CSV table of C-alpha atoms and ligand atoms in Angstrom, one decimal:
chain,number,residue,atom,x,y,z
A,1,UNK,CA,0.0,0.0,0.0
A,2,UNK,CA,1.3,3.5,-0.8
A,3,UNK,CA,0.6,6.0,1.9
A,4,UNK,CA,-0.8,9.4,0.9
A,5,UNK,CA,-2.7,10.2,4.1
A,6,UNK,CA,-2.5,13.5,6.0
A,7,UNK,CA,-0.4,12.1,8.8
A,8,UNK,CA,1.0,9.8,10.0
A,9,UNK,CA,2.8,9.7,6.6
A,10,UNK,CA,5.1,7.1,5.0
A,11,UNK,CA,8.3,7.1,7.1
A,12,UNK,CA,11.8,7.0,5.6
A,13,UNK,CA,13.6,3.7,6.2
A,14,UNK,CA,16.5,5.0,8.3
A,15,UNK,CA,14.0,6.9,10.5
A,16,UNK,CA,11.7,4.0,11.0
A,17,UNK,CA,14.5,1.6,12.0
A,18,UNK,CA,16.2,3.9,14.5
A,19,UNK,CA,14.3,2.4,17.5
A,20,UNK,CA,16.0,-0.9,17.1
A,21,UNK,CA,19.4,0.5,18.0
A,22,UNK,CA,18.7,2.8,21.0
A,23,UNK,CA,17.9,2.4,24.7
A,24,UNK,CA,14.6,3.8,26.0
A,25,UNK,CA,16.1,5.2,29.2
A,26,UNK,CA,16.2,9.0,29.2
A,27,UNK,CA,17.5,10.4,32.5
A,28,UNK,CA,21.0,10.6,31.2
A,29,UNK,CA,23.2,13.6,30.1
A,30,UNK,CA,23.4,12.0,26.6
A,31,UNK,CA,19.7,12.0,26.1
A,32,UNK,CA,19.5,15.6,27.4
A,33,UNK,CA,22.1,16.6,24.8
A,34,UNK,CA,20.2,14.9,22.0
A,35,UNK,CA,17.0,16.7,23.0
A,36,UNK,CA,18.8,20.1,23.2
A,37,UNK,CA,20.3,19.5,19.8
A,38,UNK,CA,17.0,18.5,18.2
A,39,UNK,CA,15.0,21.4,19.8
A,40,UNK,CA,17.7,23.9,18.7
A,41,UNK,CA,17.5,22.7,15.0
A,42,UNK,CA,13.7,22.7,15.1
A,43,UNK,CA,13.8,26.3,16.5
A,44,UNK,CA,16.0,27.4,13.6
A,45,UNK,CA,13.6,25.7,11.1
A,46,UNK,CA,10.6,27.5,12.6
A,47,UNK,CA,12.4,30.8,12.8
A,48,UNK,CA,12.5,31.3,16.6
A,49,UNK,CA,15.8,32.7,17.8
A,50,UNK,CA,14.7,32.9,21.5
A,51,UNK,CA,16.9,30.4,23.4
A,52,UNK,CA,15.2,27.6,25.4
A,53,UNK,CA,11.8,28.5,24.0
A,54,UNK,CA,10.7,25.1,22.6
A,55,UNK,CA,8.9,22.6,24.8
A,56,UNK,CA,8.0,19.1,23.8
A,57,UNK,CA,5.1,17.1,25.1
A,58,UNK,CA,4.0,13.5,25.2
A,59,UNK,CA,0.8,13.8,23.2
A,60,UNK,CA,-0.7,14.2,19.8
A,61,UNK,CA,-1.3,17.6,18.3
A,62,UNK,CA,-4.7,18.1,19.9
A,63,UNK,CA,-3.1,17.6,23.3
A,64,UNK,CA,-0.6,20.4,22.6
A,65,UNK,CA,-3.5,22.6,21.3
A,66,UNK,CA,-5.2,22.1,24.6
A,67,UNK,CA,-2.1,22.5,26.7
A,68,UNK,CA,-1.5,25.9,24.9
A,69,UNK,CA,-5.1,27.0,25.7
A,70,UNK,CA,-4.5,26.0,29.3
A,71,UNK,CA,-1.1,27.7,29.7
A,72,UNK,CA,-1.4,30.7,27.4
A,73,UNK,CA,-5.0,31.9,27.8
A,74,UNK,CA,-7.0,32.9,30.9
A,75,UNK,CA,-10.6,33.8,31.4
A,76,UNK,CA,-9.6,37.5,31.4
A,77,UNK,CA,-8.4,37.1,27.8
A,78,UNK,CA,-10.7,37.6,24.8
A,79,UNK,CA,-9.9,35.2,21.9
A,80,UNK,CA,-10.7,35.2,18.2
A,81,UNK,CA,-10.5,31.9,16.3
A,82,UNK,CA,-10.2,31.5,12.5
A,83,UNK,CA,-12.7,28.7,12.0
A,84,UNK,CA,-12.4,27.4,8.5
A,85,UNK,CA,-12.9,23.7,9.1
A,86,UNK,CA,-12.6,20.9,11.6
A,87,UNK,CA,-9.3,22.1,13.2
A,88,UNK,CA,-10.5,25.6,13.6
A,89,UNK,CA,-13.6,24.2,15.2
A,90,UNK,CA,-11.4,22.2,17.6
A,91,UNK,CA,-9.9,25.5,18.9
A,92,UNK,CA,-13.4,26.8,19.5
A,93,UNK,CA,-14.3,23.6,21.4
A,94,UNK,CA,-11.2,23.8,23.6
A,95,UNK,CA,-11.6,27.4,24.4
A,96,UNK,CA,-15.3,26.9,25.2
A,97,UNK,CA,-14.4,23.9,27.4
A,98,UNK,CA,-11.9,25.9,29.4
A,99,UNK,CA,-14.2,28.9,29.8
A,100,UNK,CA,-12.1,31.4,27.7
A,101,UNK,CA,-14.3,34.0,26.1
A,102,UNK,CA,-14.0,33.8,22.3
A,103,UNK,CA,-15.6,34.7,19.0
A,104,UNK,CA,-14.9,33.0,15.7
A,105,UNK,CA,-14.5,33.9,12.0
A,106,UNK,CA,-16.5,31.2,10.4
A,107,UNK,CA,-15.6,30.5,6.8
A,108,UNK,CA,-17.9,28.6,4.4
A,109,UNK,CA,-16.5,25.8,2.3
A,110,UNK,CA,-14.3,27.3,-0.4
A,111,UNK,CA,-14.3,30.7,1.2
A,112,UNK,CA,-10.9,32.4,1.3
A,113,UNK,CA,-9.8,34.3,4.4
A,114,UNK,CA,-9.4,38.0,3.6
A,115,UNK,CA,-9.1,41.4,5.2
A,116,UNK,CA,-12.8,42.0,5.5
A,117,UNK,CA,-13.2,39.0,7.8
A,118,UNK,CA,-10.7,40.5,10.3
A,119,UNK,CA,-11.4,44.2,10.1
A,120,UNK,CA,-14.8,43.8,11.7
A,121,UNK,CA,-13.0,42.7,14.8
A,122,UNK,CA,-10.6,45.7,15.0
A,123,UNK,CA,-10.5,47.7,18.3
A,124,UNK,CA,-12.9,45.4,20.1
A,125,UNK,CA,-10.7,44.3,22.9
A,126,UNK,CA,-9.4,41.0,21.6
A,127,UNK,CA,-6.2,39.8,23.2
A,128,UNK,CA,-5.4,36.5,21.5
A,129,UNK,CA,-5.8,35.1,17.9
A,130,UNK,CA,-6.0,31.3,17.4
A,131,UNK,CA,-5.4,30.0,13.9
A,132,UNK,CA,-4.5,26.7,12.2
A,133,UNK,CA,-2.0,28.1,9.6
A,134,UNK,CA,-2.9,25.3,7.3
A,135,UNK,CA,-6.5,24.2,8.0
A,136,UNK,CA,-5.8,20.5,7.1
A,137,UNK,CA,-9.5,19.6,6.6
A,138,UNK,CA,-9.6,21.8,3.5
A,139,UNK,CA,-5.9,22.5,2.8
A,140,UNK,CA,-6.3,26.3,2.9
A,141,UNK,CA,-3.1,28.0,3.8
A,142,UNK,CA,-4.1,31.3,5.5
A,143,UNK,CA,-2.4,34.6,4.7
A,144,UNK,CA,0.0,35.0,7.5
A,145,UNK,CA,0.8,38.6,6.7
A,146,UNK,CA,-2.9,39.5,7.0
A,147,UNK,CA,-3.1,37.7,10.4
A,148,UNK,CA,0.1,39.2,11.8
A,149,UNK,CA,-0.9,42.7,10.7
A,150,UNK,CA,-4.2,42.3,12.4
A,151,UNK,CA,-2.6,41.1,15.6
A,152,UNK,CA,0.0,43.8,15.6
A,153,UNK,CA,-2.4,46.7,15.1
A,154,UNK,CA,-4.7,45.3,17.9
A,155,UNK,CA,-1.9,44.4,20.3
A,156,UNK,CA,-2.9,40.7,20.2
A,157,UNK,CA,-0.8,37.6,20.8
A,158,UNK,CA,-0.8,35.2,17.8
A,159,UNK,CA,-1.2,31.5,18.5
A,160,UNK,CA,-0.7,29.3,15.5
A,161,UNK,CA,-1.3,25.6,15.1
A,162,UNK,CA,1.3,25.0,12.4
A,163,UNK,CA,1.0,21.2,12.7
A,164,UNK,CA,0.5,20.7,9.0
A,165,UNK,CA,2.5,23.7,7.7
A,166,UNK,CA,5.8,23.0,9.6
A,167,UNK,CA,8.5,21.7,7.4
A,168,UNK,CA,6.5,22.0,4.2
A,169,UNK,CA,5.4,25.7,4.0
A,170,UNK,CA,7.9,28.5,4.4
A,171,UNK,CA,7.2,30.9,7.4
A,172,UNK,CA,9.1,32.2,10.3
A,173,UNK,CA,7.8,32.9,13.8
A,174,UNK,CA,10.1,35.9,14.3
A,175,UNK,CA,9.2,37.5,10.9
A,176,UNK,CA,5.5,37.0,11.4
A,177,UNK,CA,5.4,37.7,15.1
A,178,UNK,CA,4.0,34.3,16.1
A,179,UNK,CA,3.9,34.0,19.9
A,180,UNK,CA,3.1,30.3,20.1
A,181,UNK,CA,3.5,27.7,17.4
A,182,UNK,CA,2.3,24.1,17.8
A,183,UNK,CA,3.4,21.1,15.7
A,184,UNK,CA,3.7,17.3,16.0
A,185,UNK,CA,6.0,14.5,15.1
A,186,UNK,CA,3.7,12.7,12.6
A,187,UNK,CA,3.2,15.3,9.9
A,188,UNK,CA,6.0,17.4,8.4
A,189,UNK,CA,8.6,15.6,10.5
A,190,UNK,CA,7.4,12.2,9.1
A,191,UNK,CA,8.0,10.4,12.4
A,192,UNK,CA,5.8,8.2,14.6
A,193,UNK,CA,3.0,10.0,16.3
A,194,UNK,CA,3.1,10.8,20.1
A,195,UNK,CA,5.3,13.8,20.4
A,196,UNK,CA,4.2,17.4,20.0
A,197,UNK,CA,6.2,20.7,20.2
A,198,UNK,CA,5.3,24.2,21.4
A,199,UNK,CA,7.6,27.1,20.5
A,200,UNK,CA,7.0,30.4,22.1
A,201,UNK,CA,8.1,34.0,21.7
A,202,UNK,CA,9.9,35.8,24.6
A,203,UNK,CA,6.7,37.7,25.5
A,204,UNK,CA,4.7,34.5,25.6
A,205,UNK,CA,7.3,32.8,27.7
A,206,UNK,CA,7.1,35.7,30.1
A,207,UNK,CA,3.4,35.5,30.2
A,208,UNK,CA,3.6,31.9,31.1
A,209,UNK,CA,6.3,32.2,33.6
A,210,UNK,CA,4.9,35.2,35.3
A,211,UNK,CA,1.3,33.9,35.5
A,212,UNK,CA,0.1,34.1,39.1
A,213,UNK,CA,-2.6,31.4,38.7
A,214,UNK,CA,-1.9,27.7,38.1
A,215,UNK,CA,-3.0,26.4,34.7
A,216,UNK,CA,-6.0,24.1,34.4
A,217,UNK,CA,-3.7,21.2,33.9
A,218,UNK,CA,-1.2,19.6,36.3
A,219,UNK,CA,0.5,17.3,33.8
A,220,UNK,CA,1.1,20.0,31.2
A,221,UNK,CA,2.1,22.9,33.4
A,222,UNK,CA,4.6,24.6,31.1
A,223,UNK,CA,6.5,26.1,34.1
A,224,UNK,CA,7.7,22.6,35.0
A,225,UNK,CA,8.6,21.9,31.4
A,226,UNK,CA,10.7,25.1,31.1
A,227,UNK,CA,12.5,24.2,34.4
A,228,UNK,CA,13.4,20.7,33.1
A,229,UNK,CA,14.3,22.0,29.6
A,230,UNK,CA,17.5,23.6,30.9
A,231,UNK,CA,18.8,20.0,31.2
A,232,UNK,CA,17.1,18.8,28.0
A,233,UNK,CA,14.7,16.8,30.2
A,234,UNK,CA,10.9,16.7,30.8
A,235,UNK,CA,9.1,16.3,34.1
A,236,UNK,CA,7.6,12.9,33.1
A,237,UNK,CA,8.6,10.1,30.7
A,238,UNK,CA,8.8,11.6,27.1
A,239,UNK,CA,8.2,9.7,23.8
A,240,UNK,CA,11.9,8.8,23.9
A,241,UNK,CA,12.0,6.8,20.7
A,242,UNK,CA,10.3,9.5,18.7
A,243,UNK,CA,13.0,12.0,19.7
A,244,UNK,CA,15.6,9.6,18.1
A,245,UNK,CA,13.5,9.5,15.0
A,246,UNK,CA,13.4,13.3,14.9
A,247,UNK,CA,17.2,13.3,15.1
A,248,UNK,CA,17.4,10.8,12.2
A,249,UNK,CA,15.0,13.0,10.2
A,250,UNK,CA,16.9,16.2,10.9
A,251,UNK,CA,20.0,14.4,9.6
A,252,UNK,CA,18.1,13.4,6.4
A,253,UNK,CA,16.9,17.0,5.8
A,254,UNK,CA,20.5,18.3,6.3
A,255,UNK,CA,21.9,15.7,3.9
A,256,UNK,CA,19.4,16.5,1.3
A,257,UNK,CA,20.5,20.2,1.2
A,258,UNK,CA,18.9,21.7,4.3
A,259,UNK,CA,15.6,23.3,5.2
A,260,UNK,CA,15.0,25.4,2.0
A,261,UNK,CA,15.8,22.6,-0.3
A,262,UNK,CA,13.5,20.3,1.6
A,263,UNK,CA,10.6,22.7,1.5
A,264,UNK,CA,11.2,23.4,-2.2
A,265,UNK,CA,11.1,19.7,-3.0
A,266,UNK,CA,7.7,19.3,-1.4
A,267,UNK,CA,6.4,22.5,-3.1
A,268,UNK,CA,7.6,21.0,-6.5
A,269,UNK,CA,5.9,17.7,-5.7
A,270,UNK,CA,2.6,19.5,-4.8
A,271,UNK,CA,2.8,21.7,-7.9
A,272,UNK,CA,3.4,18.7,-10.2
A,273,UNK,CA,0.6,16.7,-8.7
A,274,UNK,CA,-1.9,19.6,-9.0
A,275,UNK,CA,-1.1,20.1,-12.6
A,276,UNK,CA,-1.5,16.3,-13.5
A,277,UNK,CA,-4.6,15.8,-11.4
A,278,UNK,CA,-6.4,18.7,-13.2
A,279,UNK,CA,-5.2,17.3,-16.5
A,280,UNK,CA,-6.7,14.0,-15.5
A,281,UNK,CA,-10.1,15.8,-15.3
A,282,UNK,CA,-10.3,16.6,-11.6
A,283,UNK,CA,-10.7,20.0,-9.9
A,284,UNK,CA,-8.9,21.6,-7.1
A,285,UNK,CA,-10.1,24.6,-5.0
A,286,UNK,CA,-8.9,28.2,-5.9
A,287,UNK,CA,-8.1,29.4,-2.4
A,288,UNK,CA,-4.4,29.3,-1.4
A,289,UNK,CA,-3.1,25.8,-0.7
A,290,UNK,CA,-0.5,24.5,1.7
A,291,UNK,CA,2.2,22.4,0.2
A,292,UNK,CA,1.2,19.6,2.6
A,293,UNK,CA,-1.8,18.4,0.7
A,294,UNK,CA,-4.1,18.7,-2.3
A,295,UNK,CA,-7.8,18.6,-1.8
A,296,UNK,CA,-9.3,16.9,-4.9
A,297,UNK,CA,-12.9,18.1,-5.6
A,298,UNK,CA,-15.5,15.9,-7.1
A,299,UNK,CA,-18.4,17.0,-9.1
A,300,UNK,CA,-21.3,14.9,-8.2
A,301,UNK,CA,-19.3,11.8,-7.3
A,302,UNK,CA,-19.0,10.8,-3.7
A,303,UNK,CA,-15.4,11.5,-2.7
A,304,UNK,CA,-15.5,8.5,-0.3
A,305,UNK,CA,-16.1,6.2,-3.2
A,306,UNK,CA,-13.0,7.4,-5.0
A,307,UNK,CA,-10.9,7.0,-1.9
A,308,UNK,CA,-12.3,3.4,-1.7
A,309,UNK,CA,-11.5,2.7,-5.4
A,310,UNK,CA,-8.0,4.0,-4.8
A,311,UNK,CA,-7.4,1.5,-2.1
A,312,UNK,CA,-7.9,-1.3,-4.6
A,313,UNK,CA,-5.2,0.3,-6.7
A,314,UNK,CA,-2.9,0.2,-3.7
A,315,UNK,CA,-3.2,3.9,-2.6
A,316,UNK,CA,-4.3,5.2,0.8
A,317,UNK,CA,-5.6,8.8,0.7
A,318,UNK,CA,-7.5,10.8,3.3
A,319,UNK,CA,-11.2,11.1,2.8
A,320,UNK,CA,-12.9,14.0,4.6
A,321,UNK,CA,-15.3,13.8,7.5
A,322,UNK,CA,-18.7,15.4,7.8
A,323,UNK,CA,-20.2,17.7,5.1
A,324,UNK,CA,-17.0,17.6,3.1
A,325,UNK,CA,-17.0,13.8,2.7
A,326,UNK,CA,-18.9,14.0,-0.6
A,327,UNK,CA,-17.0,16.9,-1.9
A,328,UNK,CA,-13.3,16.3,-1.5
A,329,UNK,CA,-10.6,13.7,-0.6
A,330,UNK,CA,-7.1,14.7,0.3
A,331,UNK,CA,-3.7,13.6,-1.1
A,332,UNK,CA,-0.7,14.4,1.1
A,333,UNK,CA,2.6,15.3,-0.3
A,334,UNK,CA,4.7,14.6,2.8
A,335,UNK,CA,6.8,11.5,3.5
A,336,UNK,CA,8.5,8.7,1.6
A,337,UNK,CA,6.7,8.6,-1.7
A,338,UNK,CA,8.6,9.0,-5.0
A,339,UNK,CA,7.7,10.9,-8.3
A,340,UNK,CA,7.1,7.4,-9.8
A,341,UNK,CA,4.5,6.6,-7.0
A,342,UNK,CA,2.9,10.0,-7.7
A,343,UNK,CA,2.7,9.1,-11.4
A,344,UNK,CA,1.1,5.8,-10.6
A,345,UNK,CA,-1.4,7.5,-8.4
A,346,UNK,CA,-2.3,9.9,-11.2
A,347,UNK,CA,-2.7,7.0,-13.6
A,348,UNK,CA,-5.0,5.3,-11.1
A,349,UNK,CA,-7.1,8.4,-10.7
A,350,UNK,CA,-7.4,8.8,-14.5
A,351,UNK,CA,-8.5,5.1,-14.8
A,352,UNK,CA,-11.1,5.5,-12.1
A,353,UNK,CA,-12.5,8.6,-13.7
A,354,UNK,CA,-12.8,6.9,-17.1
A,355,UNK,CA,-14.6,3.9,-15.6
A,356,UNK,CA,-17.0,6.1,-13.6
A,357,UNK,CA,-17.8,8.3,-16.6
A,358,UNK,CA,-18.7,5.1,-18.6
A,359,UNK,CA,-21.0,3.8,-15.9
B,1,PLP,C1,-3.1,16.7,12.5
B,1,PLP,C2,-3.5,18.0,13.0
B,1,PLP,C3,-3.8,18.2,14.3
B,1,PLP,C4,-3.6,17.2,15.4
B,1,PLP,O1,-4.3,16.1,15.4
B,1,PLP,P1,-3.9,14.9,16.4
B,1,PLP,O2,-4.7,13.8,15.8
B,1,PLP,O3,-4.3,15.3,17.7
B,1,PLP,O4,-2.4,14.7,16.2
B,1,PLP,C5,-4.1,19.5,14.7
B,1,PLP,N1,-4.2,20.5,13.9
B,1,PLP,C6,-4.0,20.3,12.6
B,1,PLP,C7,-4.1,21.5,11.7
B,1,PLP,C8,-3.6,19.1,12.1
B,1,PLP,O5,-3.4,18.9,10.8
């Protein structure tokens, strides 16, 4: 089976096999050094020059989203959420659950985020903006300049879930004034699931460390994580093996020309796929897309059916949930798939379309 799902993705062989050769024990100076090395490189990739500003947590991406809500927001904040799909909705649910006052910018399917959506919220006392830089349920890559301008002129902190944009779309926390960025091991990093990262600006780090009240979580109290971080450690047992995979992955990125070359290769892959899939008679949306995935739109055909057909050809893609399940399925461009695999996928899609038209 060839894996084109939106995370976990197909792992590279030397990353997948690294667990066989390492010990799982972690309270050692060697493991601490490994962690510091990985977090430093990841901080450079995400464009955050603040030292000791990246935490890592034993949970999937949603756990980190919730931990950020618990540690970075309080009931005296007023939050705005960009809600353009199921991940935006998830931020709304988490904020609601924790009693943080919020409003959301609700986007319809196929609606592109633009200035008019934000300007209605100018000068209304909002203190935090939550956004999923790539809304993975639709593949829309939001305009970061637009969002950071809005935050700057309103004195708001910008909290970005970059889970599916990290290591495939080009952005920098420092340049865009992102105050907290969340990502996980199983997407752009192409590792096993189980490890999530939170990178913070210096003002967000101060907000967390100076907070008088305890966060609504004991396990994910970021103050404890910052204290342990100075030794490259975590308060509790981390996903040790995943960190070794991250190290192997960072080596791979470096050997293939570094961060920019890596991102450019994924962008090329996405571009080539988008051209071929439209030539094969399918449509793609016209809002800006992340390099991570291509949503393929179906006219009248149930997208779930196509995803099922593809399985018989040996390809696993991501169908969508809810209302979108009939409209789109998603093809991911991350992970260990070759241009030859991509061509075979296109051939299969062409074949499926011909058969369905004949029916
Ligand atoms: C994958 C993803 C998540 C995290 O999902 P988990 O299943 O909890 O790892 C969160 N946000 C976005 C935008 C994602 O793509």
